[in-house]
PDB file of C-alpha atoms in Angstrom:
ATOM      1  CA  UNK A1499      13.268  27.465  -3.108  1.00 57.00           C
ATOM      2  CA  UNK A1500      13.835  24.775  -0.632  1.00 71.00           C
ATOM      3  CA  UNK A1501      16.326  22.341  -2.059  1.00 89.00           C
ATOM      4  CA  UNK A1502      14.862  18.048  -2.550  1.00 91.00           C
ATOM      5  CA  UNK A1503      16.374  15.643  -0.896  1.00 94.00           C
ATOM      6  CA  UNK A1504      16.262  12.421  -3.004  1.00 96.00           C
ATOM      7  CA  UNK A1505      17.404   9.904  -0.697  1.00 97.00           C
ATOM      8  CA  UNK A1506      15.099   8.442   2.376  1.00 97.00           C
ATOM      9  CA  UNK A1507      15.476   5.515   4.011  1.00 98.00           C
ATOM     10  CA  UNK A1508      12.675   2.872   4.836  1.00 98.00           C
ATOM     11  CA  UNK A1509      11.987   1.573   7.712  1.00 98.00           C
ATOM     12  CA  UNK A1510       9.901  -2.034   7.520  1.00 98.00           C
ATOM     13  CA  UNK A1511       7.041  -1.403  10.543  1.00 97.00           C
ATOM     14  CA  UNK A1512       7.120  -5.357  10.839  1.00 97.00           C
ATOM     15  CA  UNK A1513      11.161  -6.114  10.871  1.00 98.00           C
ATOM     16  CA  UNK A1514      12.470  -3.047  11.311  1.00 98.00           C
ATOM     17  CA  UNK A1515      14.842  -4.014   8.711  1.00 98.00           C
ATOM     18  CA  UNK A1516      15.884  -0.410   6.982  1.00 98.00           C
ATOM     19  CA  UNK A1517      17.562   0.271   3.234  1.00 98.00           C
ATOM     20  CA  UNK A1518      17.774   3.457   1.695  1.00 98.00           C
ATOM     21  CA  UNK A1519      16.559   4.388  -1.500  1.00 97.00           C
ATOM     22  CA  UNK A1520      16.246   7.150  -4.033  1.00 96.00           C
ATOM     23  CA  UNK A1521      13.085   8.573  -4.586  1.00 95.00           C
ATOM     24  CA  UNK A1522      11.615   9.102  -7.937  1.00 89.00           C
ATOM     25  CA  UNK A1523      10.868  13.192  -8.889  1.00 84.00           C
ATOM     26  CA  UNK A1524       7.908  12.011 -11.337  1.00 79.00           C
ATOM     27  CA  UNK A1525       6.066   9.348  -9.548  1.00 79.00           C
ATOM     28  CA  UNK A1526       4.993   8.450  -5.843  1.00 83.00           C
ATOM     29  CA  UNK A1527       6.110   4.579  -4.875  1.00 89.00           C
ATOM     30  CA  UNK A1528       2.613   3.401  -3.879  1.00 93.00           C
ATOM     31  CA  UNK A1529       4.020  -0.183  -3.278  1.00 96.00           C
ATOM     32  CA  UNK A1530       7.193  -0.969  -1.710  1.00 97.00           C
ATOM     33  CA  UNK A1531       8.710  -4.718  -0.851  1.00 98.00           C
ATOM     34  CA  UNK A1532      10.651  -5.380   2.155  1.00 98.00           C
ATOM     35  CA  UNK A1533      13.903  -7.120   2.120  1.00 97.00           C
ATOM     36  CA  UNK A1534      14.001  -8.447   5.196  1.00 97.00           C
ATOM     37  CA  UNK A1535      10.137 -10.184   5.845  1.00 98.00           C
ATOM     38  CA  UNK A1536       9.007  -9.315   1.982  1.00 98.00           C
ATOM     39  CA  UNK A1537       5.886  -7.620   3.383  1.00 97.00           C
ATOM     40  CA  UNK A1538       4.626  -5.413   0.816  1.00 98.00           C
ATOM     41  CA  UNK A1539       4.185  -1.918   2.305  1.00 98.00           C
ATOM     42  CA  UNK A1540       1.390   0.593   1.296  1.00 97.00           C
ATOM     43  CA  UNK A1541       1.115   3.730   2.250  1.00 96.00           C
ATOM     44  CA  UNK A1542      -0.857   4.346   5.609  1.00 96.00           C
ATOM     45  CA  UNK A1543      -4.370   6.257   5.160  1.00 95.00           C
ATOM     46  CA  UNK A1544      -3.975  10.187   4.623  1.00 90.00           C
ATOM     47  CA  UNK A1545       0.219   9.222   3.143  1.00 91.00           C
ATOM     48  CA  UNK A1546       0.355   9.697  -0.282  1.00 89.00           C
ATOM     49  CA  UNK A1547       3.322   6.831  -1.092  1.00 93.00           C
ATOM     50  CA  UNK A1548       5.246   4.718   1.159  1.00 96.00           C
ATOM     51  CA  UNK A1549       8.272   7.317   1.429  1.00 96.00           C
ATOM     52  CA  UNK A1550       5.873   9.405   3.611  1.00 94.00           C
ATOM     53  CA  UNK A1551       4.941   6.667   5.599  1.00 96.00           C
ATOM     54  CA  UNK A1552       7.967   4.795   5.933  1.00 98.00           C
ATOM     55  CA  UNK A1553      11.086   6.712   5.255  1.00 97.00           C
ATOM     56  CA  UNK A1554      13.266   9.364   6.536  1.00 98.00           C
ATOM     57  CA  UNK A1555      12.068  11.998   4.380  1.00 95.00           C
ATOM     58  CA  UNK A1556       8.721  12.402   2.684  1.00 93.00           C
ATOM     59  CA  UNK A1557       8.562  12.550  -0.726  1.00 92.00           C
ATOM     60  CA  UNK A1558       9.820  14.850  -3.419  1.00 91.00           C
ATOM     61  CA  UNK A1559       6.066  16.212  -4.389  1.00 89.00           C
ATOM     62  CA  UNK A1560       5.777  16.795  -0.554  1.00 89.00           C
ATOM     63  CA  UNK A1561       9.023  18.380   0.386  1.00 89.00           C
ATOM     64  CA  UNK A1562       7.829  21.328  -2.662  1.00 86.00           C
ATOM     65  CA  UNK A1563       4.591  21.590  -1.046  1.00 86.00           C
ATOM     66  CA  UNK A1564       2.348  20.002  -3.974  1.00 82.00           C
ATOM     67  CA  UNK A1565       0.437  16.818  -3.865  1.00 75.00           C
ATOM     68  CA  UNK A1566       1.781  13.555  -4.996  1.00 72.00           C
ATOM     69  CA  UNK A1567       2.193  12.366  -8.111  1.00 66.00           C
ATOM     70  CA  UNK A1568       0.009   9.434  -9.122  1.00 59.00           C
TER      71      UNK A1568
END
């Protein structure tokens, strides 16, 4: 089994401004609030949380191959 990484970082697409983050194992972030500009993020259409839109590594759900938990 392909070990989770928990950590991703995300990536603003307005400021660029970045901060890393651990992801939650029972629950997909649908809503995420930059630091930097305080744009709230949403996932982009066909991403099931802003991890797989935004960060450095998709979410846990993803990374296993399984959908996202809602």
């Amino acid at each position: 089994m392909k070990q989770v990484i928990l950590e991703s970082t995300i990536t603003c697409p307005e400021c660029s401004h970045q901060k890393s983050e651990v992801m939650p194992t029972d629950s997909c972030l649908f809503f995420y609030e930059c630091e930097g500009c305080k744009k709230l993020l949403k996932p982009n259409p066909g991403d099931c949380c802003v991890f797989c839109s935004f960060g450095s590594v998709q979410c846990p759900p993803v990374q296993q191959g399984k959908n996202c938990i809602g």
